[in-house]
Short mmCIF file of C-alpha atoms in Angstrom, two decimals:
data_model
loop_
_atom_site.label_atom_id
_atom_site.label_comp_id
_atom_site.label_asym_id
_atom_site.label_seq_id
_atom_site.Cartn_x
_atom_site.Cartn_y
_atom_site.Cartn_z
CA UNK A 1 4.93 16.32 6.88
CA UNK A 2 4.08 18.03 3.81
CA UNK A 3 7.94 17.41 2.70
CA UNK A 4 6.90 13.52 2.29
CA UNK A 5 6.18 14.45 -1.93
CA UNK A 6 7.83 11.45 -3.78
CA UNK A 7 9.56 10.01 -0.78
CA UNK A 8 5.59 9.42 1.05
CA UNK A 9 5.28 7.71 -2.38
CA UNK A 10 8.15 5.68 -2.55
CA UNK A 11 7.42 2.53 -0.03
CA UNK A 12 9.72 0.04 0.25
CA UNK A 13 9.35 -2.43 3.11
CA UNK A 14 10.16 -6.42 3.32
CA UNK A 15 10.83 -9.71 4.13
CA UNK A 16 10.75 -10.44 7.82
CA UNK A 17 9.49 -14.17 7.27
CA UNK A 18 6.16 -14.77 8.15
CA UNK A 19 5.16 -18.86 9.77
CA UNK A 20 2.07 -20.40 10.30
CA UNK A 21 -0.21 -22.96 9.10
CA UNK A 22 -1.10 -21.58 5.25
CA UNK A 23 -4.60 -22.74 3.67
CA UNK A 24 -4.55 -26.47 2.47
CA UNK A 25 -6.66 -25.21 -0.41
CA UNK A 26 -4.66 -23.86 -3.41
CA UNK A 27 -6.56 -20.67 -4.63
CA UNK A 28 -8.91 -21.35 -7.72
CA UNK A 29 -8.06 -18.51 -9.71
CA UNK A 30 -4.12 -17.54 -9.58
CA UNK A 31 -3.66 -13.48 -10.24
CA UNK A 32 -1.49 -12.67 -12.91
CA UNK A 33 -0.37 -8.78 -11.64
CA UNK A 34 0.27 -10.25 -8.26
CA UNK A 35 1.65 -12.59 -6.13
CA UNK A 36 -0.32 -13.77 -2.45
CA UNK A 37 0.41 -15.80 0.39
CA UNK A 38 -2.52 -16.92 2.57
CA UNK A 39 -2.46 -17.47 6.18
CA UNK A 40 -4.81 -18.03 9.36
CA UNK A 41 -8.83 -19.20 9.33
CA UNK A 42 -11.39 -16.83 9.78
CA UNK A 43 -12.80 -13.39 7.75
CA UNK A 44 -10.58 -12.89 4.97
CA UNK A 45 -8.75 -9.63 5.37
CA UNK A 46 -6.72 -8.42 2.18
CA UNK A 47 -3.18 -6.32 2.84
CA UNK A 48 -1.74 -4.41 -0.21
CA UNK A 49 1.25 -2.79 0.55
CA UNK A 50 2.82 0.14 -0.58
CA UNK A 51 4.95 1.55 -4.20
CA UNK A 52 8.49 -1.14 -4.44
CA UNK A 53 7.38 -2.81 -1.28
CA UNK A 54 7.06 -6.45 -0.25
CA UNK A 55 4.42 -8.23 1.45
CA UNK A 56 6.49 -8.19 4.83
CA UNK A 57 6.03 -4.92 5.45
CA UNK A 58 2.89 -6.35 7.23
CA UNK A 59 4.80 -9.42 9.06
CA UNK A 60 3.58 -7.92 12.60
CA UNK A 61 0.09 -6.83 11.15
CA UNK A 62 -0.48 -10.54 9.70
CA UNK A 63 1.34 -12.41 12.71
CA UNK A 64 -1.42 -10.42 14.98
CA UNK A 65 -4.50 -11.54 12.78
CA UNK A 66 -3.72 -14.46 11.62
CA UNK A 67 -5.14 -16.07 14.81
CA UNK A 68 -8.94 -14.88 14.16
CA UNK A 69 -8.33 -13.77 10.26
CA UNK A 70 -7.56 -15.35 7.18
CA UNK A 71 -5.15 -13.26 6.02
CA UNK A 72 -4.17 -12.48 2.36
CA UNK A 73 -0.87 -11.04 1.54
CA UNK A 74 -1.02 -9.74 -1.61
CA UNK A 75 2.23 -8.66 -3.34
CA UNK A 76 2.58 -7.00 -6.67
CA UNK A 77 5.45 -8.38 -9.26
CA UNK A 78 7.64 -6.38 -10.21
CA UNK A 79 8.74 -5.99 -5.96
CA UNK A 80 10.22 -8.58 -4.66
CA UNK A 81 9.89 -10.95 -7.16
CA UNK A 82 10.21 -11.22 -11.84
CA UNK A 83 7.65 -8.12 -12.49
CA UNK A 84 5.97 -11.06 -15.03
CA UNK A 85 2.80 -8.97 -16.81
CA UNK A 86 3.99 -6.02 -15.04
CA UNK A 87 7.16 -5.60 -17.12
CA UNK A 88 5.49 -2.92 -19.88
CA UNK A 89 1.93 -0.87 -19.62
CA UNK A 90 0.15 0.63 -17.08
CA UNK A 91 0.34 -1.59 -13.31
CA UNK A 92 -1.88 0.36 -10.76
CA UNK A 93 -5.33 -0.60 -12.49
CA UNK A 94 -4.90 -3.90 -14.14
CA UNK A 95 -3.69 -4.84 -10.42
CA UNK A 96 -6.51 -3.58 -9.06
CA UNK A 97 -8.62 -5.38 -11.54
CA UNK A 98 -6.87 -8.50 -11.31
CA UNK A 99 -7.04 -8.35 -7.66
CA UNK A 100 -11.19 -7.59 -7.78
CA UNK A 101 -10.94 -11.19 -10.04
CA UNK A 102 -9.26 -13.12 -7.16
CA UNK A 103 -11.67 -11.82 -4.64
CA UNK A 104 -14.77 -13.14 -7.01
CA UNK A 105 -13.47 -16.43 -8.28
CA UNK A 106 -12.30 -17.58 -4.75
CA UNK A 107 -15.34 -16.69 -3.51
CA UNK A 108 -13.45 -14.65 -0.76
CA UNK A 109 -16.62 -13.09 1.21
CA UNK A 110 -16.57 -9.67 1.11
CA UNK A 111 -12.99 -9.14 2.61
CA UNK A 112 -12.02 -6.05 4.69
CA UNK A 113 -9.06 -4.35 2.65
CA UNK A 114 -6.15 -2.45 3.96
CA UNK A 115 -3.50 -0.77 1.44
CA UNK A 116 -0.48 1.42 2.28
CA UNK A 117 0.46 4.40 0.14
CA UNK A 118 -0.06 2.90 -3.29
CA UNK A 119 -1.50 -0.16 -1.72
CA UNK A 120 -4.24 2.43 -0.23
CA UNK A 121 -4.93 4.20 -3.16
CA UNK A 122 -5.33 1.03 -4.45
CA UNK A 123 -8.05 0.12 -2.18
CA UNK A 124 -10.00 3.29 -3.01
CA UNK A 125 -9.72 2.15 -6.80
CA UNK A 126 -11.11 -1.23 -5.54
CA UNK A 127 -13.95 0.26 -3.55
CA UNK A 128 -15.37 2.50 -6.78
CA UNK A 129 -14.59 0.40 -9.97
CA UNK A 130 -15.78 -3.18 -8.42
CA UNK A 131 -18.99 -2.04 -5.45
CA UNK A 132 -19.95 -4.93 -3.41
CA UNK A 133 -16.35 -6.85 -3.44
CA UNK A 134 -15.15 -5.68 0.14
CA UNK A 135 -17.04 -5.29 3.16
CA UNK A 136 -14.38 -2.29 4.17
CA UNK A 137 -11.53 -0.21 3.60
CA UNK A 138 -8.73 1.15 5.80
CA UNK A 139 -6.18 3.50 3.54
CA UNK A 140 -2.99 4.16 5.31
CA UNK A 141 -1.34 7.04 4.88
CA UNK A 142 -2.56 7.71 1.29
CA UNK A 143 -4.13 10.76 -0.28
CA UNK A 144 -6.50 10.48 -2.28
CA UNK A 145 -4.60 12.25 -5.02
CA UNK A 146 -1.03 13.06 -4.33
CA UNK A 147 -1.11 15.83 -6.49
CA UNK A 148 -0.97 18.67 -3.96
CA UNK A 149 1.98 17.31 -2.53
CA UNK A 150 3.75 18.66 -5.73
CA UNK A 151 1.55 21.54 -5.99
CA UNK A 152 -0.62 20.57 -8.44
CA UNK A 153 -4.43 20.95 -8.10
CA UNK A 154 -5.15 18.31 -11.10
CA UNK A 155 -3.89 15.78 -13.20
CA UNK A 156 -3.23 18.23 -15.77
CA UNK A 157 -1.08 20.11 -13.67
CA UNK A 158 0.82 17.02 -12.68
CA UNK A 159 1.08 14.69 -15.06
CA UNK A 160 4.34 16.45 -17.07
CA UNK A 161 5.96 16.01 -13.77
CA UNK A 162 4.74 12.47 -13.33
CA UNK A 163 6.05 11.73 -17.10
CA UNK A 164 9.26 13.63 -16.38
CA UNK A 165 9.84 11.54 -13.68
CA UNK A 166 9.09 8.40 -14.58
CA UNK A 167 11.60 9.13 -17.58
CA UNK A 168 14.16 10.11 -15.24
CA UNK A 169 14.17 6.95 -13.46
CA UNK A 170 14.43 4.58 -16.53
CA UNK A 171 17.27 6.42 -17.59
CA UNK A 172 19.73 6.06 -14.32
CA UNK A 173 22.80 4.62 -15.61
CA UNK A 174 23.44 1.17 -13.76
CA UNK A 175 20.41 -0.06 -13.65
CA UNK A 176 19.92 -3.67 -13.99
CA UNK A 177 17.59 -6.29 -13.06
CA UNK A 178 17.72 -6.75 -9.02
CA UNK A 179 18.85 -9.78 -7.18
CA UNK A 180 15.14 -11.16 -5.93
CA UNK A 181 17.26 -13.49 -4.02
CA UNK A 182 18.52 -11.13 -1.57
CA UNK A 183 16.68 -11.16 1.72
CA UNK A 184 16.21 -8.53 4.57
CA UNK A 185 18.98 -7.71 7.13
CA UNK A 186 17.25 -5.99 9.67
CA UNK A 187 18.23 -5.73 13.25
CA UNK A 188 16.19 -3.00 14.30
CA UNK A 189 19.52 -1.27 15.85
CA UNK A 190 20.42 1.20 13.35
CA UNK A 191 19.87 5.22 13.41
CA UNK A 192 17.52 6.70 10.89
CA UNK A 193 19.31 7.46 8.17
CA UNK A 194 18.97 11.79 7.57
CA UNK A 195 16.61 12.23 4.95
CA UNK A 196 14.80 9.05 5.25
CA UNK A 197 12.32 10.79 8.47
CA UNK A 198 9.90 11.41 6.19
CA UNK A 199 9.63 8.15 4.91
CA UNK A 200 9.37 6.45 8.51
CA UNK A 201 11.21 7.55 11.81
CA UNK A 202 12.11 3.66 13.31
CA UNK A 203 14.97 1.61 12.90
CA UNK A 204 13.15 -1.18 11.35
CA UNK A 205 11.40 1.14 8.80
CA UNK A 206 14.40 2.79 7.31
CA UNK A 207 15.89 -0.72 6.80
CA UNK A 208 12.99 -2.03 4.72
CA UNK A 209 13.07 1.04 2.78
CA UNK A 210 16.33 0.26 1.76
CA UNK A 211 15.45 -3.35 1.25
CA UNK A 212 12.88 -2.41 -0.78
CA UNK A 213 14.97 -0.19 -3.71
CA UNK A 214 17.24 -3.31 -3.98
CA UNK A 215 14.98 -5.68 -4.83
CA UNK A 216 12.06 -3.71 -6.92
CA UNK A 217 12.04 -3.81 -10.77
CA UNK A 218 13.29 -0.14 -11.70
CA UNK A 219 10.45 -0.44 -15.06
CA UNK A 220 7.64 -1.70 -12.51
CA UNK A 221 8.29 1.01 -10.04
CA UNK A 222 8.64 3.67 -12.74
CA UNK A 223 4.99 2.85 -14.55
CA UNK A 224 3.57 2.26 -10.88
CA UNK A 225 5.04 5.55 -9.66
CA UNK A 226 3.31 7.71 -12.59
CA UNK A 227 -0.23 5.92 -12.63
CA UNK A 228 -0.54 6.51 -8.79
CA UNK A 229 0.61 10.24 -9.42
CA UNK A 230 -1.71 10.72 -12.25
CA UNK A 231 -4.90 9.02 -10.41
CA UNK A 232 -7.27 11.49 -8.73
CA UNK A 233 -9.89 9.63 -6.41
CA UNK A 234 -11.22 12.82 -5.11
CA UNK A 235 -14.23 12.80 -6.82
CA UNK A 236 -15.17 9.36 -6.39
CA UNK A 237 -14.04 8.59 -3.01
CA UNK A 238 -18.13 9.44 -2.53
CA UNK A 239 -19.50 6.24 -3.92
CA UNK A 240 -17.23 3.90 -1.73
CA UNK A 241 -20.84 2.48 -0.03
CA UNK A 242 -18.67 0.31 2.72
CA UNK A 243 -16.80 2.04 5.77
CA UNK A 244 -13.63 4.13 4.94
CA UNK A 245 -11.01 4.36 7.16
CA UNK A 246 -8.24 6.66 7.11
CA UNK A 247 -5.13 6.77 9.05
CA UNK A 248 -2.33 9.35 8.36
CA UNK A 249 0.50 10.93 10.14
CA UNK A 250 0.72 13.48 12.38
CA UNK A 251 -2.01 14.90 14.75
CA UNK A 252 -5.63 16.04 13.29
CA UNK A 253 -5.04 19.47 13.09
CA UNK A 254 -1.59 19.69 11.77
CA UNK A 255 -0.75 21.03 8.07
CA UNK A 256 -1.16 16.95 6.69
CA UNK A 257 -4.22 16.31 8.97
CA UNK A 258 -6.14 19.35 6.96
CA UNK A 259 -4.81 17.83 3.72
CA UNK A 260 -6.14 14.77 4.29
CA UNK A 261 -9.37 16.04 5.66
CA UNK A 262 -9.70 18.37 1.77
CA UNK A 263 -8.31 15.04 0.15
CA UNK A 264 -11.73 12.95 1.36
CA UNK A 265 -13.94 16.14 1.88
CA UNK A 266 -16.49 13.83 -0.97
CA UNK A 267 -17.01 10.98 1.60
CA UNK A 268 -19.61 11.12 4.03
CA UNK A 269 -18.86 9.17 7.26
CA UNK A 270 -15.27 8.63 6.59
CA UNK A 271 -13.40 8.38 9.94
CA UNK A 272 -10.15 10.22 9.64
CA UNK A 273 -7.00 9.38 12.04
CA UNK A 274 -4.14 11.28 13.08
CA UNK A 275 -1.06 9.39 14.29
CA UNK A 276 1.29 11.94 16.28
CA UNK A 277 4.88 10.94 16.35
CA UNK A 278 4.91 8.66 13.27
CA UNK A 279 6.12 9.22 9.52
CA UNK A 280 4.64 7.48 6.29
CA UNK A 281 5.22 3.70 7.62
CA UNK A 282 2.93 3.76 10.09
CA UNK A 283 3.34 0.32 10.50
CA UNK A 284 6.27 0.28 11.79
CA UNK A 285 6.66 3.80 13.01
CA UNK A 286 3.77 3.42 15.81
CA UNK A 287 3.13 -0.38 15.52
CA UNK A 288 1.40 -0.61 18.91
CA UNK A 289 -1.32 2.79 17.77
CA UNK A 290 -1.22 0.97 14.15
CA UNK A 291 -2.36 -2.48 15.79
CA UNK A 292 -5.11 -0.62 18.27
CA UNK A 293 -6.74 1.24 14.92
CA UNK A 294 -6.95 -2.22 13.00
CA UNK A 295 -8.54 -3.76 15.49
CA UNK A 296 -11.17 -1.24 15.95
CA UNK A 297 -11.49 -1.08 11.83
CA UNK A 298 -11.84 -5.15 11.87
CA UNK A 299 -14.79 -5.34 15.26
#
């Protein structure tokens, strides 16, 4: 598990298309870093998925809630769709921001908020810089600074790699813009691909992946790559006032369980969960443990 380094940060899920009645009210305030589709009536529960991923990777999460939930898929530009505002600058916090803006001027009430990878680390950004705005948060598979994962103990230490890399991803020869038109092929019957287990270990997993890296904005997954890499939460995880949940994989005790449990060491009360026998998409990797730990986060 601790060989996930960039690949546990590089998410890349999709479009498995997602029916059902969608609100008759158009939101008041439309987000600028993000795009959202909102389905179901009930408590509004927020999804934020993952680094160059779509909002499908939570078609089975949404399909399940959508029934007792209003359900808001959030999405940010840049995957999936034109990166818009996200073409130049930093992307991690001004989503976060803009997403803290939707919550308020839609007067969403205090939504629980789930984020994958990037999508959880931008939950924990959430939870510190705007108190109050969710009622709960459920990060999965997210450290709280992915840092150690390339050795690093700070943001000085990592940050030249974080630069270096970002650089060396801009600079691949053929990139171009990606065909946002594409959609998802994905019959669940194909192997892993070798080299993708760390990523996610199902059939439906590795195909998203792939998915994913065709139809993300190479600038927008560059920027969002090095602000998640150079953002520490580790120090502030401790005045998130709402429940934390954490779900990672692997068992408790393994060599990632005691990561995780140093990664959130400031926050009192936070319930940490092991998943045995998944990899970093949870979702799909273990969907039926995934649903039963949602459902206990939502009661």
């Amino acid at each position: 598990m601790l060989r996930l380094s960039l690949a546990a940060l590089l998410i890349t899920p999709v479009a498995l298309p997602i029916s059902a009645p969608a609100l008759a009210a158009a939101p008041v305030h439309l987000p600028t870093r993000f795009s959202v589709v909102v389905e179901g009536h009930g408590p509004d529960v927020i999804l934020i998925p993952g680094l160059s991923s779509t909002r499908d990777v939570w078609a089975a999460t949404a399909a399940d809630l959508r029934g007792r939930y209003r359900v808001h898929m959030v999405q940010l530009k840049g995957f999936g769709e034109p990166a818009g505002a996200n073409a130049s600058g930093p992307v991690l916090r001004p989503f976060v921001d803009d997403l803290a803006t939707y919550i308020r001027a839609n007067r969403l009430k205090q939504p629980a908020v789930i984020g994958h990878s990037m999508g959880g680390l931008a939950a924990l950004m959430l939870g510190t810089g705007h108190p109050g705005v969710a009622s709960r948060i459920m990060v999965v598979d997210s450290l709280a600074f992915i840092g150690p994962l390339f050795g690093a103990a700070d943001v000085a230490a990592v940050t030249p790699r974080a630069g270096a890399m970002r650089a060396m991803m801009l600079a691949r020869p053929g990139q171009t813009t990606p065909d946002f038109t594409l959609k998802p092929d994905c019959p669940g019957a194909e192997p892993v691909p070798s080299g993708e287990a760390t990523m996610t270990n199902s059939a439906l997993g590795a195909c998203l992946v792939g998915y994913g890296g065709r139809v993300s904005d190479p600038r927008v997954v560059a920027q969002a790559m090095f602000d998640d890499m150079v953002t520490d939460m580790r120090g502030e995880v401790g005045r998130i006032q709402v429940p934390l949940t954490v779900l990672h994989a692997g068992p408790r005790d393994g060599d990632y369980g005691k990561l995780y449990t140093a990664s959130y060491a400031g926050k009192v009360g936070v319930k940490l969960v092991g998943i045995p026998g998944s990899a970093h998409f949870i979702m799909q990797d273990q969907p039926r443990q995934f649903a039963e730990q949602v459902s206990a986060f939502l009661r």
